Coordinates of C-alpha atoms in Angstrom, one line a residue:
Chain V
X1 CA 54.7 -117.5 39.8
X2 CA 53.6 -114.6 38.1
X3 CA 50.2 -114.3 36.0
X4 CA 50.4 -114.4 32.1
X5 CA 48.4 -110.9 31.4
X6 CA 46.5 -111.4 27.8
X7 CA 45.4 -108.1 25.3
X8 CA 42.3 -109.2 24.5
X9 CA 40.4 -108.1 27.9
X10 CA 41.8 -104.9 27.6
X11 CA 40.9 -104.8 23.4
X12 CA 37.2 -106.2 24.5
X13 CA 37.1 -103.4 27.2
X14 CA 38.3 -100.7 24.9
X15 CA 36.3 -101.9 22.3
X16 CA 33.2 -102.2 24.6
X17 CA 33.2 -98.3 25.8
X18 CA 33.9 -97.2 22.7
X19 CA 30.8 -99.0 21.1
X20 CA 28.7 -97.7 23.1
X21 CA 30.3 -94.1 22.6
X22 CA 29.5 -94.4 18.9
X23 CA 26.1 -95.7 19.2
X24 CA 25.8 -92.1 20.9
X25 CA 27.3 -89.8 18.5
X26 CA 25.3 -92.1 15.7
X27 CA 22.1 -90.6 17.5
X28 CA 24.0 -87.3 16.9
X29 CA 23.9 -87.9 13.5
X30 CA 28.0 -88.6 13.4
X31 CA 29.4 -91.6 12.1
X32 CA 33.4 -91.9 12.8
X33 CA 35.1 -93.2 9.8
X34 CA 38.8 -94.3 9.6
X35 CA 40.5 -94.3 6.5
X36 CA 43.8 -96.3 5.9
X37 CA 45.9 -95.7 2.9
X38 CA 48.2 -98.2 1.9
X39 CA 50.8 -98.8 -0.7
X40 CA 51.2 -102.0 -2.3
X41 CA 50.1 -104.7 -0.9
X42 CA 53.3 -106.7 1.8
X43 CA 51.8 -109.2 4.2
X44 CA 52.3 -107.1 7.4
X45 CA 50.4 -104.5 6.6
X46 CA 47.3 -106.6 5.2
X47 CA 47.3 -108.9 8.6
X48 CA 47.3 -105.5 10.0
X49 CA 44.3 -104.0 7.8
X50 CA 42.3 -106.5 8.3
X51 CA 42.3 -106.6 12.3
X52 CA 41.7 -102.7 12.4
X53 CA 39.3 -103.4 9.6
X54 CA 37.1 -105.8 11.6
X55 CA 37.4 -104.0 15.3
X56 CA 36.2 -100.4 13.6
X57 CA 33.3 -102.4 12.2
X58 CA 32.5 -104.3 15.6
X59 CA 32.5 -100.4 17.1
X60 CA 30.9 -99.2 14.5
X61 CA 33.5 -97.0 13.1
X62 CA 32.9 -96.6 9.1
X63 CA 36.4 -97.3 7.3
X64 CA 37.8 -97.0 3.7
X65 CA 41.1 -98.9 2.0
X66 CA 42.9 -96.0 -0.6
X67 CA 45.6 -98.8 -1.4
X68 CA 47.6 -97.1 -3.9
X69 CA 49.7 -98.7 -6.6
X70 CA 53.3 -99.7 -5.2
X71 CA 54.8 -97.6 -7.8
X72 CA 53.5 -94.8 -6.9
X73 CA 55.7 -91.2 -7.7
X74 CA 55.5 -89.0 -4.2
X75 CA 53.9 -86.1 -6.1
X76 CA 51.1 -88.4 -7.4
X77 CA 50.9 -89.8 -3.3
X78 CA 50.8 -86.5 -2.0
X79 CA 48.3 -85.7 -4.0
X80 CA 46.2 -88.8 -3.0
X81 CA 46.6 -87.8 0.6
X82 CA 45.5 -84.5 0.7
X83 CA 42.4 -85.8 -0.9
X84 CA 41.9 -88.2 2.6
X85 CA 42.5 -84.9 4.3
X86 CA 39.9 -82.6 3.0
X87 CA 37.5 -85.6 3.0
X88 CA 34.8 -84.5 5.5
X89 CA 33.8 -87.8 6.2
X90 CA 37.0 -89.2 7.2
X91 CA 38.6 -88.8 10.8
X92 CA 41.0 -90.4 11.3
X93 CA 44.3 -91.7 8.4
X94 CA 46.0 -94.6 8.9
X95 CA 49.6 -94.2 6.3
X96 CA 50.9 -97.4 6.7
X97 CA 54.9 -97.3 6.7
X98 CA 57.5 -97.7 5.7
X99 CA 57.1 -96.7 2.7
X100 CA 58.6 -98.4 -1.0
X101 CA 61.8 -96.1 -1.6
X102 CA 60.3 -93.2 -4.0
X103 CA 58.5 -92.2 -0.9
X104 CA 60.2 -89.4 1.2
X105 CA 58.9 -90.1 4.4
X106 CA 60.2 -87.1 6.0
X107 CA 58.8 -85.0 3.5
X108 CA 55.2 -86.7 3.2
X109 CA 54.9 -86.9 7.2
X110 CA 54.3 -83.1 6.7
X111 CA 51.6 -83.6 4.8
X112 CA 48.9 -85.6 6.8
X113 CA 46.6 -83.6 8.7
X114 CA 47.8 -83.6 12.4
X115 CA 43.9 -83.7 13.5
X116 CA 43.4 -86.7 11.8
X117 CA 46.8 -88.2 12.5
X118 CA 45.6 -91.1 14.3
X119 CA 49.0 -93.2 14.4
X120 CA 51.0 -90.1 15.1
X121 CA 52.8 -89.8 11.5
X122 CA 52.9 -86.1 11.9
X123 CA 55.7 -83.9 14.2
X124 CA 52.7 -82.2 15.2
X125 CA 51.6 -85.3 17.3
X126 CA 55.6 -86.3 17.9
X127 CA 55.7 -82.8 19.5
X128 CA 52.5 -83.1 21.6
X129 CA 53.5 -87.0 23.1
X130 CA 56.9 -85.0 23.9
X131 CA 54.8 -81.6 25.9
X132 CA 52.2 -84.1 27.2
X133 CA 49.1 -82.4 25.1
X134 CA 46.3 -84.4 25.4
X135 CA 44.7 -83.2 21.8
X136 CA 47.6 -85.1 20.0
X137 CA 47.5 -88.6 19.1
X138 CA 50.2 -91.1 20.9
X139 CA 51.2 -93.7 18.2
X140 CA 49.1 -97.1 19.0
X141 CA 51.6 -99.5 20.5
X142 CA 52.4 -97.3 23.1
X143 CA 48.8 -96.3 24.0
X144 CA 48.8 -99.7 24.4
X145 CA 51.2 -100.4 26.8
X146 CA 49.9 -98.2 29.2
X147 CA 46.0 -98.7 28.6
X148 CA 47.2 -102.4 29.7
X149 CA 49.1 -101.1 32.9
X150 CA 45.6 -99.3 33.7
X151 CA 43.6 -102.3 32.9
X152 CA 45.4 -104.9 34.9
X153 CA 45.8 -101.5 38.0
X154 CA 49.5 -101.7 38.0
X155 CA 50.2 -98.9 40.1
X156 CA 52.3 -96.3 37.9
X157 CA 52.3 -93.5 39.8
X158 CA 55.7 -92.8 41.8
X159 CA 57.2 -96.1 40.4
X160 CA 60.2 -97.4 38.9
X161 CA 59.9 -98.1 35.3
X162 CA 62.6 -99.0 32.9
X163 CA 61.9 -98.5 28.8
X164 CA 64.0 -101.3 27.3
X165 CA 64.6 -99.3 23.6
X166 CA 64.8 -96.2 22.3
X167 CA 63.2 -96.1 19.1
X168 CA 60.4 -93.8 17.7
X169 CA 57.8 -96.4 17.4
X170 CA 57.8 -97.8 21.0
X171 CA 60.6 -96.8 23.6
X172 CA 60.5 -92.7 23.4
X173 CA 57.1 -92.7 23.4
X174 CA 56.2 -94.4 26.0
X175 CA 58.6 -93.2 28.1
X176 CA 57.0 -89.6 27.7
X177 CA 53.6 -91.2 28.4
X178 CA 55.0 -93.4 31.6
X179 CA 56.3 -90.1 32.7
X180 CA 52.2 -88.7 32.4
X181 CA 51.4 -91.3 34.2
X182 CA 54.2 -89.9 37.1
X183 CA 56.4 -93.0 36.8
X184 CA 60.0 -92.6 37.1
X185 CA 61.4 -92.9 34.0
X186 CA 64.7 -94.9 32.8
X187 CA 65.6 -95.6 29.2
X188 CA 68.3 -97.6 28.1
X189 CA 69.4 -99.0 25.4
X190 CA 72.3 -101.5 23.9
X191 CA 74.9 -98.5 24.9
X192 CA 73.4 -98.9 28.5
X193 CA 76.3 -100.4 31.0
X194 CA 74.9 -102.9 33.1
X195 CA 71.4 -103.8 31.7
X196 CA 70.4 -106.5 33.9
X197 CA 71.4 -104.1 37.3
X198 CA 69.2 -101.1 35.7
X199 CA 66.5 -103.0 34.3
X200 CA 66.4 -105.2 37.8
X201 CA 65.2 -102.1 39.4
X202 CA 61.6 -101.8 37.5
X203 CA 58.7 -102.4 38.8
X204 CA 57.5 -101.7 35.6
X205 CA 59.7 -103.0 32.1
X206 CA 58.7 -102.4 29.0
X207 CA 60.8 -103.9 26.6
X208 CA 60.9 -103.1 22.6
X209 CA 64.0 -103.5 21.4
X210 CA 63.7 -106.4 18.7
X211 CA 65.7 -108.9 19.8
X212 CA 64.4 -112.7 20.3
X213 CA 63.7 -113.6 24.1
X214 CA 66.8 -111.4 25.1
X215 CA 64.9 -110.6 28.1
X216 CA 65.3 -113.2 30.9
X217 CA 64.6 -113.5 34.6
X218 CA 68.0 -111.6 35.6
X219 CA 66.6 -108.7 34.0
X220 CA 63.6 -108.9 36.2
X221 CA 62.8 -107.5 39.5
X222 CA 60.4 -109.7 42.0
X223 CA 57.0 -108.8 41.4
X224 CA 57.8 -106.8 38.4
X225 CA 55.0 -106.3 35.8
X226 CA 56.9 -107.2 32.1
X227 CA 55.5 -105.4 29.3
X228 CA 56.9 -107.0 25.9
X229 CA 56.4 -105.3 23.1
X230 CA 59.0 -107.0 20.7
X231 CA 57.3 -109.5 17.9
X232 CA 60.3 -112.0 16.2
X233 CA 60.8 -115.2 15.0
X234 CA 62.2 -117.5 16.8
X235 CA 64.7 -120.2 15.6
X236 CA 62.0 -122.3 15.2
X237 CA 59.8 -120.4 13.3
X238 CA 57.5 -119.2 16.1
X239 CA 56.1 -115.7 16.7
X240 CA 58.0 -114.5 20.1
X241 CA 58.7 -111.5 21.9
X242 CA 61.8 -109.8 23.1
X243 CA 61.2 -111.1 26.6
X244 CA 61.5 -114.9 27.7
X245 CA 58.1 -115.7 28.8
X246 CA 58.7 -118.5 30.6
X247 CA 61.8 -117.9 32.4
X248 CA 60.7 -114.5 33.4
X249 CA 56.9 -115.4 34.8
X250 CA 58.4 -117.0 37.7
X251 CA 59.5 -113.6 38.7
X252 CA 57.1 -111.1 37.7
X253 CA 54.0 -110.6 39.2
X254 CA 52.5 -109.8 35.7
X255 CA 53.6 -111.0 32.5
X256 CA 52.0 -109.7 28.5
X257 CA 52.6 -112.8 26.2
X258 CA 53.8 -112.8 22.9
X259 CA 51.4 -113.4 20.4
X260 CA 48.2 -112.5 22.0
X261 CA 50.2 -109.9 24.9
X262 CA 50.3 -105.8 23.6
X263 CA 49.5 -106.5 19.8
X264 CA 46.1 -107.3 20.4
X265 CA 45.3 -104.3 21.9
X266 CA 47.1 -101.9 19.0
X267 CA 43.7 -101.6 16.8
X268 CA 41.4 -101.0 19.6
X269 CA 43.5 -97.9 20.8
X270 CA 43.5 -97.0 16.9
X271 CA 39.6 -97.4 17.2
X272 CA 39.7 -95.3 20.3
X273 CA 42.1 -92.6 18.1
X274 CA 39.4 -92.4 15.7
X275 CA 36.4 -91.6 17.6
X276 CA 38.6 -89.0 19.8
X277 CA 39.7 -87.3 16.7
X278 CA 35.9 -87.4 15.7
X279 CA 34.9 -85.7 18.8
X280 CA 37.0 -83.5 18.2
X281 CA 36.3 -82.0 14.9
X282 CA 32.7 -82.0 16.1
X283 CA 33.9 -80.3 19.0
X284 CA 32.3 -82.4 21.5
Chain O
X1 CA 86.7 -82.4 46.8
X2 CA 85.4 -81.9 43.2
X3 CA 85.9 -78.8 40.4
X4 CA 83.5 -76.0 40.0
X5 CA 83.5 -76.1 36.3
X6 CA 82.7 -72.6 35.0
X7 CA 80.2 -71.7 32.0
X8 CA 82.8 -69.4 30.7
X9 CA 85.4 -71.0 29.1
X10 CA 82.9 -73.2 27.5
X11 CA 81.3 -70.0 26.0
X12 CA 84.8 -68.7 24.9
X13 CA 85.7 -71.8 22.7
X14 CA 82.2 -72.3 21.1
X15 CA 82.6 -67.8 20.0
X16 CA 86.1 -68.4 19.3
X17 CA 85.1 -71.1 16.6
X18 CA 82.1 -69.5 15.4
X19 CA 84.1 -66.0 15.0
X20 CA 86.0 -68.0 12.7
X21 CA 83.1 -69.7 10.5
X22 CA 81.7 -66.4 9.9
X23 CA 84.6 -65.1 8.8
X24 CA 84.6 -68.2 6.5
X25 CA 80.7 -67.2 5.6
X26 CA 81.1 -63.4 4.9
X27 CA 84.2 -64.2 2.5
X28 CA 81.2 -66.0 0.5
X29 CA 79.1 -63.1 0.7
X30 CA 77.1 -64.4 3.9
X31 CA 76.6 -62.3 6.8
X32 CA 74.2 -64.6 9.7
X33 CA 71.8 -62.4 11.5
X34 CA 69.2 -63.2 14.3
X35 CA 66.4 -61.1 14.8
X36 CA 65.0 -61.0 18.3
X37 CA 60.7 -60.4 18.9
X38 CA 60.2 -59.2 22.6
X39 CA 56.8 -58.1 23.5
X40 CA 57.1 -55.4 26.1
X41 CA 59.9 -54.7 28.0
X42 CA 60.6 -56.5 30.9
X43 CA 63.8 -57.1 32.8
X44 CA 65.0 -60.4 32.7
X45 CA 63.6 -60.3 28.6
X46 CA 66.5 -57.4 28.6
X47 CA 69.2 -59.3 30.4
X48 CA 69.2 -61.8 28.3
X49 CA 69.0 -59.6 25.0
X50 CA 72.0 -57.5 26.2
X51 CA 74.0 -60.8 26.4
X52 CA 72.7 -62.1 23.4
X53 CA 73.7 -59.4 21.3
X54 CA 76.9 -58.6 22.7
X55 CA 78.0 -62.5 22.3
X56 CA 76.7 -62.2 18.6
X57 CA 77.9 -59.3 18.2
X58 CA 81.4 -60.1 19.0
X59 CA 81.0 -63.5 16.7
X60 CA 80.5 -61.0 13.9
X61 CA 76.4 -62.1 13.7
X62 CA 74.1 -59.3 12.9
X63 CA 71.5 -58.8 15.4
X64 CA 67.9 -56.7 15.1
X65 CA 65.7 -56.2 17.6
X66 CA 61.8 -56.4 17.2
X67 CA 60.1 -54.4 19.8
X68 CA 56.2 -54.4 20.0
X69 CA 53.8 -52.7 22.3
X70 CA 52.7 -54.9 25.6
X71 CA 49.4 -55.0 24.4
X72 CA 49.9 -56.1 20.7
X73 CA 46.7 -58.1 19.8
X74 CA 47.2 -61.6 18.3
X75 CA 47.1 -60.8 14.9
X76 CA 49.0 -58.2 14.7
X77 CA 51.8 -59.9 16.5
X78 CA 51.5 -63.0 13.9
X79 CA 51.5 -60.4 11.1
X80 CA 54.9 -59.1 12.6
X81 CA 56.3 -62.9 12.9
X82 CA 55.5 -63.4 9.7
X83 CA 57.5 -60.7 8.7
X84 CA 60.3 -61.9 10.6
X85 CA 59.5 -65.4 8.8
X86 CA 59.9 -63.8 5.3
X87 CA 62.8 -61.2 6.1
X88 CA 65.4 -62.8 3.7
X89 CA 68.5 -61.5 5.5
X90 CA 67.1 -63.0 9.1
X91 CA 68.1 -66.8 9.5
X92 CA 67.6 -67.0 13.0
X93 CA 64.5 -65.9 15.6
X94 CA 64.4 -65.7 19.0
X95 CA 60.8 -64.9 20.9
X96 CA 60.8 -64.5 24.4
X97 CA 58.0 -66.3 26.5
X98 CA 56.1 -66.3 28.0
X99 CA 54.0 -63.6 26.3
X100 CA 51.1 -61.4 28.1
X101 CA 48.0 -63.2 28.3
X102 CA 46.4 -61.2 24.8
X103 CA 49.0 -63.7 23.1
X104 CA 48.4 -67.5 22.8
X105 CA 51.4 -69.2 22.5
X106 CA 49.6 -72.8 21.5
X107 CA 48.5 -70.9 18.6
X108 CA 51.7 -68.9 18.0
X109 CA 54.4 -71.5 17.9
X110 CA 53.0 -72.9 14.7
X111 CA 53.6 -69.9 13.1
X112 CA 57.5 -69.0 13.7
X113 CA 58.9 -70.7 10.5
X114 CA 61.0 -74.0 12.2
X115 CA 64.0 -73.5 10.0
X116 CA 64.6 -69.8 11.2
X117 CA 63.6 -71.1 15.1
X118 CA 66.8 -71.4 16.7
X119 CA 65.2 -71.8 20.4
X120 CA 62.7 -75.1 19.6
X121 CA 59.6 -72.7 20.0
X122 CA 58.1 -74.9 17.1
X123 CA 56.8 -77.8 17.5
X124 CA 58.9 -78.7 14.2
X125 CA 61.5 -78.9 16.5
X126 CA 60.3 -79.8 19.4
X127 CA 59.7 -83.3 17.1
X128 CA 63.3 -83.0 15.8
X129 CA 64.4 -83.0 19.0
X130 CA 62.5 -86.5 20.0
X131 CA 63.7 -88.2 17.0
X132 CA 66.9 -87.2 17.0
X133 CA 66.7 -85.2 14.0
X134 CA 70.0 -83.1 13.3
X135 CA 68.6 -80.5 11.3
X136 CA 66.6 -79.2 14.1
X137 CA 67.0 -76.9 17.1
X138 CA 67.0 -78.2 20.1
X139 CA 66.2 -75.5 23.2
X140 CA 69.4 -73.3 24.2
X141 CA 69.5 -74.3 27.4
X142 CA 69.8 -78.0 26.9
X143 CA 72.3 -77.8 24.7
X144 CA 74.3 -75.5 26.7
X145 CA 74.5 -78.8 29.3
X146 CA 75.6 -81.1 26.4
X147 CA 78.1 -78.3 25.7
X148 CA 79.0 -78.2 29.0
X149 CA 79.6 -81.8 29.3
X150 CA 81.8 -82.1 26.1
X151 CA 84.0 -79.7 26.9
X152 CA 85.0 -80.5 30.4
X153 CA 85.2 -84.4 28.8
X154 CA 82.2 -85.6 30.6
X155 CA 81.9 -89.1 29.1
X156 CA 78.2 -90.0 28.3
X157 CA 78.6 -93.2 26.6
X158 CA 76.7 -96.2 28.8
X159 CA 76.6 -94.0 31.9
X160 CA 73.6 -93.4 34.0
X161 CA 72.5 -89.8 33.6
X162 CA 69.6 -88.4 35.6
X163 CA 67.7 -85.5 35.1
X164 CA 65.8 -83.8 38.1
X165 CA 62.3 -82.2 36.4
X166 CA 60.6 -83.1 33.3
X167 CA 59.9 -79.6 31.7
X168 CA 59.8 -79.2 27.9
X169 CA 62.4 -76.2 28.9
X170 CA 64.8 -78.4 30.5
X171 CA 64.1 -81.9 31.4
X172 CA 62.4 -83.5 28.7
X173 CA 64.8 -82.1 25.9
X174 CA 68.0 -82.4 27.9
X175 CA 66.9 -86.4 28.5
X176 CA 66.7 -86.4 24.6
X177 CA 69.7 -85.2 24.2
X178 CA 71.8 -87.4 26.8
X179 CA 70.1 -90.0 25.1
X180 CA 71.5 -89.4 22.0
X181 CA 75.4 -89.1 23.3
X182 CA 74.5 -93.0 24.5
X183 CA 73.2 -92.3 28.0
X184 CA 71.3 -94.3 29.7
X185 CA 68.7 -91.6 31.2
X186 CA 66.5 -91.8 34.3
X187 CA 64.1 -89.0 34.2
X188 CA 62.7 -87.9 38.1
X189 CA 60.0 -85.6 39.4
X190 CA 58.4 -84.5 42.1
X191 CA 56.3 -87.4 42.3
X192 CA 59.6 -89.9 42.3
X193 CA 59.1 -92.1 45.3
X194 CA 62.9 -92.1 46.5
X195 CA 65.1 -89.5 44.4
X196 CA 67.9 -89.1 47.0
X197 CA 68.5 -92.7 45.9
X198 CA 67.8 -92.8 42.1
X199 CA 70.1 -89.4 41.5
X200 CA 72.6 -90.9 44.2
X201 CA 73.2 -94.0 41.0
X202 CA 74.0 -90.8 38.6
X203 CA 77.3 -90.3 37.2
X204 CA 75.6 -87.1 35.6
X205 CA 73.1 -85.3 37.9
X206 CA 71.1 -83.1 35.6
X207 CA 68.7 -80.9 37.7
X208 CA 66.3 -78.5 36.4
X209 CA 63.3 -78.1 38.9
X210 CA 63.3 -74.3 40.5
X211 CA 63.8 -75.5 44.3
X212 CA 66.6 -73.0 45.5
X213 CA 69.2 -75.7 46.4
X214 CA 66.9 -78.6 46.8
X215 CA 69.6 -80.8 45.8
X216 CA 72.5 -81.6 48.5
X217 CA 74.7 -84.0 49.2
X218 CA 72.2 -87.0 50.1
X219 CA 71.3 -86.6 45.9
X220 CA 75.5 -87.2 44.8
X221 CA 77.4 -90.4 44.3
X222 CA 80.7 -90.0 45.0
X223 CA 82.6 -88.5 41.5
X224 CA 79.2 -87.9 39.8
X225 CA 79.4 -84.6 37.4
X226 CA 76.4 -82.3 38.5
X227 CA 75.3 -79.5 36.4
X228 CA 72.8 -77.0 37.8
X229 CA 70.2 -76.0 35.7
X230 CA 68.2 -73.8 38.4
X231 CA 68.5 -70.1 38.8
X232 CA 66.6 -69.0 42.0
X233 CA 66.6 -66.3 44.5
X234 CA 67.7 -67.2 47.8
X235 CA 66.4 -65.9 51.1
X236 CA 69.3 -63.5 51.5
X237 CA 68.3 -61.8 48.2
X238 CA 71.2 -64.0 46.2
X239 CA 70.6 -65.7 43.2
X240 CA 71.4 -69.2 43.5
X241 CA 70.9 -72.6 41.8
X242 CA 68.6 -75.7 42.5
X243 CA 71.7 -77.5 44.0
X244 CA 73.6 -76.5 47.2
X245 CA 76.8 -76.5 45.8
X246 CA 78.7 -76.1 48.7
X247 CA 77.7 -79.5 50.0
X248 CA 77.8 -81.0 46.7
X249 CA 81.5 -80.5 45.8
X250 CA 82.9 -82.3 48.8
X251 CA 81.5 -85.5 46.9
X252 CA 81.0 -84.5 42.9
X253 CA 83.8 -84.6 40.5
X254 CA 82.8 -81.5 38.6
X255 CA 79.5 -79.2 39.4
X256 CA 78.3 -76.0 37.8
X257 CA 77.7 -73.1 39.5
X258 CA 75.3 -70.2 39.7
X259 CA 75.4 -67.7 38.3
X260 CA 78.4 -68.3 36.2
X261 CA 77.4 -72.0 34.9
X262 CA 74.8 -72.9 32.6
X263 CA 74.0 -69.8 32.3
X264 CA 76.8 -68.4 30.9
X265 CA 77.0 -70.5 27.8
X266 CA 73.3 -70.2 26.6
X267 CA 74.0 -67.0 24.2
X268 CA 77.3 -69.3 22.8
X269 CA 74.4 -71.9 21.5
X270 CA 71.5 -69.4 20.5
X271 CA 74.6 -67.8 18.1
X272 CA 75.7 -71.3 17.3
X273 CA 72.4 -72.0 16.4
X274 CA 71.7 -68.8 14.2
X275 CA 75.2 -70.0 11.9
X276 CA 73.8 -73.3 11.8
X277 CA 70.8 -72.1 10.8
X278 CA 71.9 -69.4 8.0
X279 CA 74.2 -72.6 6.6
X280 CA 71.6 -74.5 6.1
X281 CA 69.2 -71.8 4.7
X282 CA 72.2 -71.5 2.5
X283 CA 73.1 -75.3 1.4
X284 CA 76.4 -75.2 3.2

């Protein structure tokens, strides 16, 4: 029976260095200050705000809301985000996506300053998660998965690990970044063959590929460590991953949970994003 | 015993095509032309030129060649690739790397204008790459094994391809691209804990890692295609591969040799890539 592996030790740790961190630069004379700009107003994205809201303030990150109008014309948004950019005071940008349909993502992702890219928006961060350059900015889930591999000392390092998804939000990413951490890297995806056989090999799985509990024990290697990443709704209205929890922790050794698992660790790596990318245009 | 599948007659089909779509181009008045920088002089820098502009030449693509001095400061050579950038009748440029240590390429690559940069020097397309992104260029080389694979009907689709090294050369692109053709893609290293048995599951054997035949039969399921990245000089003076290919081809269905492989078919993709390039510069 494996061991149910929660976020929020790994958030409070985070959260706990990086406190301290700030109360150091503050002496400095530097504040780091996160600012999110957001269009409209949808659900997701205020549940969102206000949990990176609340950990910058418990670190004492400064932060700002720009919520623009929903309507918005991409000249008159462009416009809006250069501003964030040349404001001296902000380090890090949070754009929160996707965007309503007037917005041309791929031309606005252009636009946001790669040093203060925190989420990794911009192909300048895409490109340095792909050439392992530690100045860019991984996107947040990600950084998660593997500052909870660290955290709970899964051994990473020569091992087996199979990326369950191929998208640009969790499974490429972290497959470059599992690759840092000199895993062997396997990523499949619904084209794959045989998913149970490949995925049966991990010692590490992290799965994101946004299907309800599709993940069960045959997919699971004894004394794996399961990383879920998915968030869904199950047929009865509850919040679940794209593993199943319970039929899987009899076989892993170490199992994130779904709520409460990788997404409560997202806004402390954002926090984390923020003072780096502070340090860094302080050069320190 | 398997096929040595040549570079050659890959080359040939992807000139014989492109011949014709420049034909198509200059009856609209469009002439593609790459325009090569090369810092210095040295040999291998040469070798490659030679074959690049004979291949373009014979594909009816213009060609220029952009000498500078061995000791060009950094700004002057960014004022030069600027140039390049603005020269209207260029639509394709080629730099050859690594440069002499007056010239920082992390600096550099931002510079080369992304839709003229036909060998992903840019980070632009190093991103394009990752997400998939079909206006972008991925590295010659890579795409020369996708090439490779297509035309001696390789399939891709749910099969397990791995690829030996992780460099942003070879490895990491070329797992992008398998990826995209519906692989599933195991990506190894020299920290990989057992890779005799993780590239003996392949039914595509990628390798790119610059060991002089490293790879030998112990690395090769039975009927596995193996293309052969490496180019290395072997202790009798003889250039040679990372694979031993004369062990291999007892067991693989199809391997690539060197010279005479992957090789062969690079120049066919840095032309392909210029016509892509001047068609899209051009709305085609």
């Amino acid at each position: 029976m494996g061991q149910i592996i929660k976020g929020k030790p790994v958030a409070d740790a985070i959260s706990a260095a990086l406190a301290e961190e700030v109360k150091g630069l503050k002496v400095k004379g530097i504040t780091p200050k996160l600012t999110i700009v957001r269009v409209g107003a949808n659900g997701s994205d205020l549940a969102y705000e206000r949990g990176a809201l609340k950990r910058c303030q418990e670190i004492g990150i400064e932060t700002e809301v720009k919520e623009l109008p929903v309507d918005i014309s991409q000249d008159d948004f462009i416009t809006e985000l250069k501003k964030v950019n040349e404001d001296k005071a902000t380090n890090g940008i949070l754009v929160f996506r996707p965007f309503p349909k007037q917005l041309d993502e791929s031309v606005i992702k252009y636009v946001i300053a790669p040093e203060k890219d925190v989420d990794c928006f911009s192909p300048v961060n895409v490109a340095k998660v792909m050439e392992s350059d530690v100045t860019g900015f991984a996107p947040c889930t990600p950084s998660a998965v593997i500052e909870i591999l660290k955290h709970y000392e899964v051994p990473m390092k020569g091992k087996n690990a199979v990326v369950v998804g191929r998208s640009m939000v969790v499974g490429k990413p972290v497959s470059m970044l599992l690759l840092n951490e000199n895993a062997t890297v396997t990523i499949c995806h619904s084209r794959t063959a045989d998913m149970p056989a490949v995925c049966s090999e991990a010692d590490i799985l992290v799965v994101g590929i946004g299907k309800a509990k599709m993940i069960d024990s045959k997919y699971v290697k004894d004394g794996a460590a399961v990383i879920d990443v998915g968030i869904n709704v199950d047929a009865e209205g509850k919040l679940c991953g794209d593993v199943n929890t319970d039929d899987c922790v009899e076989k892993a050794s170490m199992i994130t949970p779904v709520p409460a698992g990788v997404g409560s660790v997202t806004t402390s790596i954002l926090a984390k994003h923020v003072v780096k990318a502070c340090k860094q245009q302080n050069n320190l």
